[in-house]
GROMACS .gro file of C-alpha atoms in nm:
model
  444
    1MET     CA    1   2.970  -4.442   9.929
    2LYS     CA    2   2.676  -4.666   9.997
    3SER     CA    3   2.328  -4.713   9.858
    4ASN     CA    4   2.023  -4.916   9.947
    5ASN     CA    5   2.055  -5.038   9.593
    6ASP     CA    6   2.340  -5.263   9.703
    7SER     CA    7   2.081  -5.521   9.803
    8ASP     CA    8   1.985  -5.592   9.442
    9ILE     CA    9   2.326  -5.748   9.380
   10LYS     CA   10   2.224  -6.029   9.614
   11SER     CA   11   1.861  -6.057   9.505
   12LEU     CA   12   1.903  -6.053   9.126
   13LYS     CA   13   2.069  -6.346   8.952
   14LYS     CA   14   2.420  -6.272   8.827
   15GLU     CA   15   2.389  -6.451   8.493
   16ILE     CA   16   2.530  -6.218   8.225
   17ASN     CA   17   2.884  -6.266   8.098
   18LEU     CA   18   3.107  -6.026   7.903
   19LEU     CA   19   3.013  -6.152   7.556
   20GLU     CA   20   2.642  -6.117   7.631
   21ALA     CA   21   2.700  -5.768   7.770
   22ILE     CA   22   2.884  -5.667   7.451
   23THR     CA   23   2.600  -5.796   7.233
   24MET     CA   24   2.361  -5.601   7.456
   25VAL     CA   25   2.545  -5.278   7.372
   26VAL     CA   26   2.565  -5.357   7.000
   27GLY     CA   27   2.208  -5.490   6.991
   28VAL     CA   28   2.056  -5.183   7.156
   29VAL     CA   29   2.252  -4.924   6.956
   30ILE     CA   30   2.223  -5.085   6.611
   31GLY     CA   31   1.850  -5.068   6.554
   32SER     CA   32   1.653  -4.909   6.272
   33GLY     CA   33   1.875  -4.599   6.258
   34ILE     CA   34   2.146  -4.771   6.057
   35PHE     CA   35   1.894  -4.836   5.779
   36PHE     CA   36   1.720  -4.498   5.775
   37LYS     CA   37   1.966  -4.231   5.897
   38ALA     CA   38   2.190  -4.214   5.588
   39SER     CA   39   1.953  -3.982   5.401
   40SER     CA   40   1.933  -3.710   5.667
   41VAL     CA   41   2.304  -3.729   5.754
   42PHE     CA   42   2.425  -3.693   5.393
   43SER     CA   43   2.156  -3.434   5.319
   44ASN     CA   44   2.276  -3.210   5.601
   45ALA     CA   45   2.645  -3.277   5.534
   46GLY     CA   46   2.605  -3.198   5.163
   47THR     CA   47   2.883  -3.423   5.030
   48SER     CA   48   2.980  -3.788   5.058
   49ILE     CA   49   3.310  -3.716   5.233
   50LEU     CA   50   3.151  -3.487   5.492
   51GLY     CA   51   2.870  -3.738   5.543
   52VAL     CA   52   3.108  -4.020   5.632
   53LEU     CA   53   3.314  -3.775   5.840
   54ALA     CA   54   2.998  -3.686   6.034
   55TRP     CA   55   2.952  -4.053   6.129
   56ALA     CA   56   3.315  -4.064   6.243
   57VAL     CA   57   3.289  -3.743   6.449
   58GLY     CA   58   2.963  -3.863   6.605
   59GLY     CA   59   3.144  -4.184   6.696
   60ILE     CA   60   3.430  -3.991   6.855
   61ILE     CA   61   3.190  -3.787   7.070
   62THR     CA   62   3.006  -4.104   7.169
   63ILE     CA   63   3.316  -4.304   7.255
   64ALA     CA   64   3.450  -4.009   7.460
   65SER     CA   65   3.130  -4.014   7.664
   66ALA     CA   66   3.148  -4.393   7.688
   67LEU     CA   67   3.507  -4.398   7.810
   68THR     CA   68   3.412  -4.145   8.078
   69ILE     CA   69   3.092  -4.307   8.204
   70ALA     CA   70   3.266  -4.646   8.202
   71GLU     CA   71   3.487  -4.524   8.489
   72ILE     CA   72   3.181  -4.419   8.690
   73ALA     CA   73   3.007  -4.749   8.607
   74ALA     CA   74   3.306  -4.955   8.718
   75ALA     CA   75   3.323  -4.761   9.046
   76MET     CA   76   2.948  -4.803   9.110
   77PRO     CA   77   2.851  -5.145   8.968
   78ARG     CA   78   2.487  -5.140   9.080
   79THR     CA   79   2.159  -5.197   8.901
   80GLY     CA   80   2.005  -4.872   8.778
   81GLY     CA   81   2.296  -4.724   8.583
   82ILE     CA   82   2.267  -4.349   8.535
   83PHE     CA   83   1.998  -4.333   8.805
   84VAL     CA   84   2.254  -4.461   9.057
   85TYR     CA   85   2.530  -4.232   8.933
   86LEU     CA   86   2.313  -3.920   8.952
   87LYS     CA   87   2.200  -4.012   9.301
   88GLU     CA   88   2.552  -4.063   9.431
   89LEU     CA   89   2.722  -3.774   9.247
   90TYR     CA   90   2.449  -3.507   9.255
   91SER     CA   91   2.137  -3.567   9.464
   92GLU     CA   92   1.844  -3.798   9.510
   93LYS     CA   93   1.610  -3.545   9.347
   94TRP     CA   94   1.809  -3.536   9.021
   95ALA     CA   95   1.815  -3.914   9.014
   96PHE     CA   96   1.439  -3.929   9.065
   97LEU     CA   97   1.369  -3.682   8.783
   98PHE     CA   98   1.585  -3.888   8.546
   99GLY     CA   99   1.412  -4.210   8.646
  100TRP     CA  100   1.071  -4.044   8.622
  101MET     CA  101   1.126  -3.938   8.260
  102GLN     CA  102   1.287  -4.263   8.155
  103THR     CA  103   1.018  -4.483   8.314
  104ILE     CA  104   0.705  -4.286   8.221
  105VAL     CA  105   0.800  -4.148   7.881
  106TYR     CA  106   1.130  -4.248   7.724
  107THR     CA  107   1.156  -4.627   7.759
  108PRO     CA  108   0.788  -4.712   7.688
  109GLY     CA  109   0.783  -4.458   7.405
  110VAL     CA  110   1.087  -4.615   7.241
  111LEU     CA  111   0.944  -4.965   7.288
  112ALA     CA  112   0.615  -4.862   7.127
  113ALA     CA  113   0.791  -4.693   6.836
  114LEU     CA  114   1.017  -4.994   6.776
  115SER     CA  115   0.726  -5.239   6.782
  116ILE     CA  116   0.535  -5.030   6.527
  117VAL     CA  117   0.838  -5.011   6.296
  118PHE     CA  118   0.886  -5.388   6.335
  119VAL     CA  119   0.528  -5.456   6.228
  120THR     CA  120   0.554  -5.206   5.943
  121GLN     CA  121   0.847  -5.406   5.808
  122ALA     CA  122   0.647  -5.727   5.854
  123THR     CA  123   0.388  -5.595   5.606
  124TYR     CA  124   0.649  -5.655   5.336
  125PHE     CA  125   0.577  -6.026   5.383
  126ILE     CA  126   0.214  -6.026   5.504
  127SER     CA  127  -0.081  -5.791   5.457
  128LEU     CA  128  -0.217  -5.640   5.778
  129SER     CA  129  -0.492  -5.388   5.848
  130PRO     CA  130  -0.401  -5.086   6.069
  131ILE     CA  131  -0.574  -5.235   6.374
  132ASN     CA  132  -0.406  -5.573   6.319
  133GLN     CA  133  -0.071  -5.399   6.292
  134LYS     CA  134  -0.126  -5.242   6.635
  135MET     CA  135  -0.240  -5.573   6.783
  136LEU     CA  136   0.068  -5.749   6.644
  137ALA     CA  137   0.290  -5.472   6.783
  138ILE     CA  138   0.145  -5.531   7.131
  139ILE     CA  139   0.186  -5.908   7.094
  140ILE     CA  140   0.554  -5.854   7.008
  141ILE     CA  141   0.600  -5.634   7.317
  142PHE     CA  142   0.446  -5.894   7.549
  143PHE     CA  143   0.632  -6.179   7.377
  144ILE     CA  144   0.964  -6.008   7.456
  145THR     CA  145   0.836  -5.925   7.806
  146ILE     CA  146   0.747  -6.289   7.883
  147ILE     CA  147   1.092  -6.401   7.771
  148ASN     CA  148   1.253  -6.151   8.009
  149ILE     CA  149   1.019  -6.252   8.293
  150ILE     CA  150   1.104  -6.618   8.256
  151SER     CA  151   1.478  -6.556   8.264
  152THR     CA  152   1.722  -6.270   8.230
  153LYS     CA  153   1.961  -6.529   8.090
  154LEU     CA  154   1.704  -6.618   7.824
  155GLY     CA  155   1.662  -6.250   7.737
  156SER     CA  156   2.038  -6.205   7.709
  157LYS     CA  157   2.058  -6.515   7.486
  158LEU     CA  158   1.791  -6.366   7.260
  159GLN     CA  159   1.995  -6.047   7.254
  160PHE     CA  160   2.307  -6.242   7.154
  161ILE     CA  161   2.130  -6.433   6.874
  162SER     CA  162   1.948  -6.128   6.733
  163THR     CA  163   2.266  -5.919   6.740
  164ILE     CA  164   2.461  -6.180   6.542
  165ALA     CA  165   2.165  -6.226   6.304
  166LYS     CA  166   2.124  -5.852   6.242
  167LEU     CA  167   2.494  -5.814   6.159
  168ILE     CA  168   2.474  -6.072   5.878
  169PRO     CA  169   2.276  -5.863   5.624
  170ILE     CA  170   2.474  -5.555   5.729
  171PHE     CA  171   2.800  -5.741   5.670
  172VAL     CA  172   2.676  -5.863   5.330
  173ILE     CA  173   2.594  -5.506   5.220
  174ILE     CA  174   2.932  -5.383   5.341
  175VAL     CA  175   3.133  -5.653   5.161
  176PHE     CA  176   2.943  -5.643   4.832
  177GLY     CA  177   2.906  -5.266   4.839
  178LEU     CA  178   3.279  -5.211   4.885
  179ILE     CA  179   3.369  -5.470   4.618
  180GLU     CA  180   3.087  -5.441   4.364
  181GLY     CA  181   2.978  -5.079   4.411
  182LYS     CA  182   3.013  -4.882   4.087
  183SER     CA  183   2.910  -4.535   4.198
  184GLN     CA  184   3.135  -4.233   4.152
  185GLY     CA  185   3.258  -4.275   4.508
  186PHE     CA  186   3.365  -3.991   4.732
  187THR     CA  187   3.371  -3.623   4.659
  188ALA     CA  188   3.412  -3.309   4.865
  189VAL     CA  189   3.191  -3.114   4.623
  190SER     CA  190   2.814  -3.115   4.640
  191SER     CA  191   2.641  -3.248   4.331
  192SER     CA  192   2.338  -3.026   4.384
  193SER     CA  193   2.306  -2.650   4.383
  194ASN     CA  194   2.021  -2.683   4.633
  195ILE     CA  195   2.254  -2.803   4.909
  196THR     CA  196   2.455  -2.550   5.106
  197ILE     CA  197   2.763  -2.684   5.277
  198GLY     CA  198   2.842  -2.513   5.602
  199LEU     CA  199   2.917  -2.553   5.970
  200SER     CA  200   2.550  -2.562   6.067
  201GLY     CA  201   2.474  -2.831   5.808
  202PHE     CA  202   2.767  -3.045   5.918
  203GLY     CA  203   2.663  -2.995   6.278
  204ALA     CA  204   2.311  -3.114   6.198
  205ALA     CA  205   2.462  -3.420   6.028
  206ILE     CA  206   2.660  -3.501   6.342
  207LEU     CA  207   2.344  -3.453   6.547
  208GLY     CA  208   2.171  -3.718   6.334
  209THR     CA  209   2.449  -3.968   6.394
  210LEU     CA  210   2.444  -3.910   6.769
  211TRP     CA  211   2.080  -4.018   6.783
  212ALA     CA  212   2.179  -4.335   6.594
  213TYR     CA  213   2.447  -4.405   6.858
  214ASP     CA  214   2.196  -4.373   7.144
  215GLY     CA  215   2.143  -4.657   7.391
  216TRP     CA  216   2.499  -4.775   7.461
  217ALA     CA  217   2.490  -4.678   7.831
  218ASN     CA  218   2.187  -4.900   7.898
  219VAL     CA  219   2.402  -5.203   7.981
  220SER     CA  220   2.506  -5.026   8.303
  221ASN     CA  221   2.143  -5.053   8.419
  222MET     CA  222   2.200  -5.427   8.463
  223ALA     CA  223   2.521  -5.410   8.665
  224GLY     CA  224   2.370  -5.618   8.945
  225GLU     CA  225   2.317  -5.908   8.703
  226LEU     CA  226   2.662  -5.912   8.543
  227LYS     CA  227   2.899  -6.179   8.669
  228ASN     CA  228   3.190  -5.936   8.693
  229PRO     CA  229   3.042  -5.584   8.662
  230LYS     CA  230   3.347  -5.382   8.767
  231LYS     CA  231   3.551  -5.516   8.476
  232ASP     CA  232   3.282  -5.617   8.228
  233ILE     CA  233   3.080  -5.292   8.214
  234PRO     CA  234   3.367  -5.076   8.081
  235ARG     CA  235   3.481  -5.357   7.852
  236ALA     CA  236   3.131  -5.414   7.714
  237ILE     CA  237   3.070  -5.044   7.652
  238ILE     CA  238   3.407  -4.979   7.486
  239ILE     CA  239   3.419  -5.299   7.274
  240GLY     CA  240   3.050  -5.277   7.183
  241LEU     CA  241   3.072  -4.914   7.074
  242THR     CA  242   3.394  -4.972   6.880
  243ILE     CA  243   3.217  -5.245   6.682
  244THR     CA  244   2.915  -5.020   6.628
  245ILE     CA  245   3.119  -4.722   6.507
  246GLY     CA  246   3.308  -4.946   6.263
  247VAL     CA  247   2.984  -5.093   6.130
  248TYR     CA  248   2.822  -4.750   6.087
  249ILE     CA  249   3.117  -4.602   5.898
  250LEU     CA  250   3.169  -4.906   5.674
  251ILE     CA  251   2.804  -4.948   5.574
  252ASN     CA  252   2.779  -4.579   5.483
  253ILE     CA  253   3.093  -4.606   5.272
  254ALA     CA  254   2.941  -4.913   5.103
  255ILE     CA  255   2.615  -4.727   5.035
  256ILE     CA  256   2.802  -4.433   4.881
  257LYS     CA  257   3.002  -4.670   4.660
  258THR     CA  258   2.677  -4.832   4.547
  259MET     CA  259   2.457  -4.524   4.494
  260PRO     CA  260   2.530  -4.163   4.391
  261VAL     CA  261   2.516  -3.939   4.697
  262GLN     CA  262   2.224  -3.747   4.545
  263LYS     CA  263   2.015  -4.066   4.541
  264VAL     CA  264   2.119  -4.142   4.898
  265ILE     CA  265   1.999  -3.796   5.003
  266THR     CA  266   1.657  -3.838   4.837
  267SER     CA  267   1.604  -4.197   4.956
  268PRO     CA  268   1.416  -4.258   5.285
  269LYS     CA  269   1.565  -4.609   5.295
  270ALA     CA  270   1.911  -4.589   5.142
  271ALA     CA  271   2.031  -4.927   5.274
  272SER     CA  272   1.732  -5.106   5.119
  273ASP     CA  273   1.783  -4.928   4.787
  274ALA     CA  274   2.152  -5.017   4.790
  275ALA     CA  275   2.061  -5.383   4.853
  276VAL     CA  276   1.823  -5.381   4.555
  277ILE     CA  277   2.102  -5.244   4.333
  278LEU     CA  278   2.344  -5.508   4.458
  279PHE     CA  279   2.114  -5.811   4.474
  280GLY     CA  280   1.799  -5.726   4.279
  281SER     CA  281   1.448  -5.767   4.421
  282LYS     CA  282   1.573  -6.031   4.662
  283GLY     CA  283   1.778  -5.758   4.823
  284ALA     CA  284   1.464  -5.583   4.943
  285ALA     CA  285   1.346  -5.900   5.115
  286LEU     CA  286   1.691  -5.947   5.270
  287ILE     CA  287   1.692  -5.597   5.417
  288ALA     CA  288   1.329  -5.617   5.531
  289ALA     CA  289   1.415  -5.935   5.724
  290GLY     CA  290   1.736  -5.776   5.852
  291ILE     CA  291   1.550  -5.469   5.977
  292MET     CA  292   1.296  -5.688   6.158
  293ILE     CA  293   1.571  -5.887   6.330
  294SER     CA  294   1.758  -5.568   6.411
  295ILE     CA  295   1.453  -5.400   6.564
  296LEU     CA  296   1.356  -5.713   6.758
  297GLY     CA  297   1.699  -5.718   6.920
  298THR     CA  298   1.686  -5.346   6.995
  299LEU     CA  299   1.337  -5.379   7.144
  300ASN     CA  300   1.457  -5.664   7.366
  301GLY     CA  301   1.762  -5.466   7.473
  302TYR     CA  302   1.566  -5.151   7.561
  303LEU     CA  303   1.311  -5.351   7.760
  304MET     CA  304   1.571  -5.561   7.941
  305THR     CA  305   1.781  -5.261   8.043
  306GLY     CA  306   1.508  -4.997   8.076
  307VAL     CA  307   1.304  -5.179   8.341
  308ARG     CA  308   1.604  -5.188   8.573
  309VAL     CA  309   1.558  -4.816   8.640
  310PRO     CA  310   1.207  -4.836   8.795
  311PHE     CA  311   1.320  -5.154   8.972
  312ALA     CA  312   1.618  -4.970   9.124
  313MET     CA  313   1.392  -4.678   9.219
  314GLY     CA  314   1.150  -4.920   9.382
  315GLU     CA  315   1.436  -5.076   9.577
  316ASP     CA  316   1.532  -4.728   9.700
  317ARG     CA  317   1.165  -4.640   9.773
  318LEU     CA  318   1.191  -4.351   9.528
  319PHE     CA  319   0.894  -4.427   9.305
  320PRO     CA  320   0.516  -4.440   9.354
  321PHE     CA  321   0.417  -4.792   9.465
  322SER     CA  322   0.780  -4.876   9.541
  323ASN     CA  323   0.698  -5.221   9.681
  324PHE     CA  324   0.532  -5.307   9.350
  325PHE     CA  325   0.820  -5.193   9.128
  326GLY     CA  326   1.090  -5.331   9.355
  327LYS     CA  327   0.941  -5.682   9.358
  328ILE     CA  328   1.142  -5.975   9.223
  329SER     CA  329   0.963  -6.287   9.105
  330PRO     CA  330   1.034  -6.562   9.361
  331LYS     CA  331   1.007  -6.822   9.084
  332PHE     CA  332   1.212  -6.659   8.809
  333GLY     CA  333   1.432  -6.411   8.997
  334THR     CA  334   1.345  -6.123   8.757
  335PRO     CA  335   1.183  -5.779   8.817
  336ILE     CA  336   0.842  -5.904   8.702
  337ASN     CA  337   0.626  -5.607   8.799
  338ALA     CA  338   0.855  -5.349   8.640
  339LEU     CA  339   0.857  -5.556   8.320
  340LEU     CA  340   0.477  -5.588   8.310
  341PHE     CA  341   0.428  -5.217   8.382
  342GLN     CA  342   0.659  -5.109   8.098
  343ALA     CA  343   0.489  -5.356   7.860
  344ALA     CA  344   0.142  -5.225   7.953
  345LEU     CA  345   0.242  -4.860   7.922
  346SER     CA  346   0.412  -4.929   7.588
  347SER     CA  347   0.093  -5.093   7.464
  348LEU     CA  348  -0.108  -4.783   7.555
  349TYR     CA  349   0.138  -4.570   7.358
  350VAL     CA  350   0.093  -4.802   7.058
  351PHE     CA  351  -0.283  -4.740   7.061
  352SER     CA  352  -0.264  -4.371   7.143
  353GLY     CA  353  -0.025  -4.300   6.859
  354SER     CA  354   0.140  -4.034   7.075
  355PHE     CA  355   0.461  -4.219   7.147
  356GLU     CA  356   0.667  -4.028   6.888
  357THR     CA  357   0.565  -3.696   7.042
  358LEU     CA  358   0.632  -3.825   7.392
  359THR     CA  359   0.977  -3.953   7.293
  360ASN     CA  360   1.062  -3.622   7.125
  361LEU     CA  361   0.956  -3.439   7.441
  362ALA     CA  362   1.187  -3.656   7.649
  363VAL     CA  363   1.496  -3.637   7.428
  364PHE     CA  364   1.607  -3.289   7.532
  365THR     CA  365   1.568  -3.360   7.903
  366MET     CA  366   1.735  -3.701   7.882
  367TRP     CA  367   2.041  -3.538   7.729
  368ILE     CA  368   2.060  -3.294   8.020
  369PHE     CA  369   2.096  -3.592   8.252
  370PHE     CA  370   2.340  -3.757   8.014
  371VAL     CA  371   2.571  -3.453   8.011
  372MET     CA  372   2.543  -3.433   8.389
  373THR     CA  373   2.655  -3.795   8.414
  374VAL     CA  374   2.961  -3.741   8.193
  375ALA     CA  375   3.050  -3.430   8.395
  376GLY     CA  376   3.008  -3.639   8.710
  377ILE     CA  377   3.355  -3.784   8.653
  378PHE     CA  378   3.500  -3.462   8.797
  379ILE     CA  379   3.280  -3.496   9.107
  380LEU     CA  380   3.377  -3.863   9.143
  381ARG     CA  381   3.747  -3.782   9.136
  382SER     CA  382   3.728  -3.479   9.364
  383LYS     CA  383   3.476  -3.589   9.629
  384HIS     CA  384   3.522  -3.967   9.626
  385LYS     CA  385   3.898  -4.004   9.601
  386ASP     CA  386   3.904  -4.317   9.814
  387ILE     CA  387   3.659  -4.520   9.608
  388ASN     CA  388   3.805  -4.815   9.419
  389ARG     CA  389   3.822  -4.746   9.045
  390PRO     CA  390   3.922  -5.064   8.855
  391TYR     CA  391   3.908  -4.865   8.531
  392THR     CA  392   4.005  -4.502   8.466
  393VAL     CA  393   3.926  -4.292   8.161
  394PRO     CA  394   4.234  -4.231   7.942
  395LEU     CA  395   4.364  -3.883   7.854
  396PHE     CA  396   4.178  -3.720   8.142
  397PRO     CA  397   4.039  -3.449   8.128
  398ILE     CA  398   4.044  -3.421   7.745
  399VAL     CA  399   3.819  -3.722   7.681
  400PRO     CA  400   3.542  -3.613   7.926
  401ILE     CA  401   3.551  -3.259   7.786
  402VAL     CA  402   3.495  -3.394   7.433
  403GLY     CA  403   3.195  -3.594   7.559
  404ILE     CA  404   3.052  -3.296   7.747
  405GLY     CA  405   3.103  -3.068   7.447
  406GLY     CA  406   2.914  -3.306   7.220
  407GLY     CA  407   2.625  -3.330   7.466
  408VAL     CA  408   2.606  -2.954   7.514
  409TYR     CA  409   2.594  -2.916   7.136
  410ILE     CA  410   2.290  -3.148   7.122
  411LEU     CA  411   2.115  -2.946   7.391
  412ILE     CA  412   2.181  -2.611   7.222
  413SER     CA  413   2.079  -2.744   6.879
  414THR     CA  414   1.758  -2.892   7.016
  415LEU     CA  415   1.674  -2.572   7.204
  416ILE     CA  416   1.725  -2.362   6.889
  417ASN     CA  417   1.573  -2.594   6.629
  418SER     CA  418   1.301  -2.765   6.838
  419THR     CA  419   1.223  -2.508   7.107
  420ALA     CA  420   0.870  -2.632   7.173
  421TYR     CA  421   0.980  -2.992   7.229
  422ALA     CA  422   1.262  -2.876   7.459
  423LEU     CA  423   1.031  -2.661   7.671
  424TYR     CA  424   0.758  -2.926   7.686
  425GLY     CA  425   1.018  -3.182   7.787
  426LEU     CA  426   1.127  -2.961   8.074
  427ALA     CA  427   0.763  -2.912   8.176
  428VAL     CA  428   0.696  -3.288   8.187
  429THR     CA  429   1.011  -3.333   8.392
  430ALA     CA  430   0.898  -3.060   8.631
  431LEU     CA  431   0.580  -3.259   8.697
  432GLY     CA  432   0.802  -3.509   8.873
  433ILE     CA  433   0.901  -3.258   9.143
  434PRO     CA  434   0.570  -3.258   9.337
  435ILE     CA  435   0.555  -3.638   9.303
  436TYR     CA  436   0.905  -3.663   9.450
  437MET     CA  437   0.807  -3.434   9.739
  438LEU     CA  438   0.498  -3.644   9.807
  439ILE     CA  439   0.702  -3.965   9.809
  440LYS     CA  440   0.954  -3.819  10.053
  441ARG     CA  441   0.675  -3.697  10.278
  442ASN     CA  442   0.516  -4.042  10.290
  443VAL     CA  443   0.852  -4.208  10.356
  444LYS     CA  444   0.906  -3.981  10.655
   0.00000   0.00000   0.00000
């Protein structure tokens, strides 16, 4: 098994160690969702016990997928992550369609959304007009971009610092919530006659947690820059996700011990409200600062890992203007053009205000590729038996099946509940087919 992408291992600087890779996983996954998802999860679950159980089940599905993809990542430690795996296990066309959606819609859309949320939180401390908020959001995007252009090591250091910093207010809420919380605690009975507890509601609650767990596989995009990718990618994914799952479950238990579940359900910012109860008005400032740090780290992580996909596609001459996207800065040794392109496109999404719609359109399609990647473990083991696998998924095939089942559930739920977004997402993906054919024609 060989790819033109092997060349990036020599051209990109191998500067990232295991600890930095772990903080990359934790930093990307733990973003704004931990502060805002409690309401929807507990609302759909209906009770405090089922709400916490939903976070646990979502974690199980996620870790099952992680354990599976970690084996593929260890066997193919090349920059580009899922793009590389789809290319090797399925076909070049599937890999291109994944990279097309991630580069044009998903990554810049997420970056734009995160920068806007960051600035919205900043208004707690300073007053900004709508246009100034957008300008500050763009400044934040380019500030993070410049850091990653100067040095991947510098970007990973920022990721490490922001991850540790974001965990501090979360840890404080967990400790004080568990010790000082005076709410009624856990119950299996709904406190409201307006909430119907059922399989569909619990399923929707799990769906909400799975979005909060998104982003853990992004570290595999940077395999070519890890010092020991074959061992460190699976370790980073597994350790990072284990930390994340523990943090998610504990902070939701702390919130429930601090506030009645009915107040959690009606609150758009349950973590902030819990902090106010625990610490008074200073708690709101603590959480506002914590959210800003959390989002900054997530924004950095998405940019750092997301740009490696168009870079890998440029290296493989599978993207328009491949020479441009595959260029590495001779001075800094970083994918400078891919970074600048994603920053510019993200800035356009900030001004257009359409990034939320674009991201929603991409979600359904991205999960198709994600399920394909998890299922790729069966192709890897059947068609590439001779490839070196320094890590193997435990309890095969049970663990991969759990991951696939969770992904299929997301696809079915999205198709039923958000049919328009699902169909539009497929249509945008289909636009990549003629572009792929044109690229292949020019290459020939």
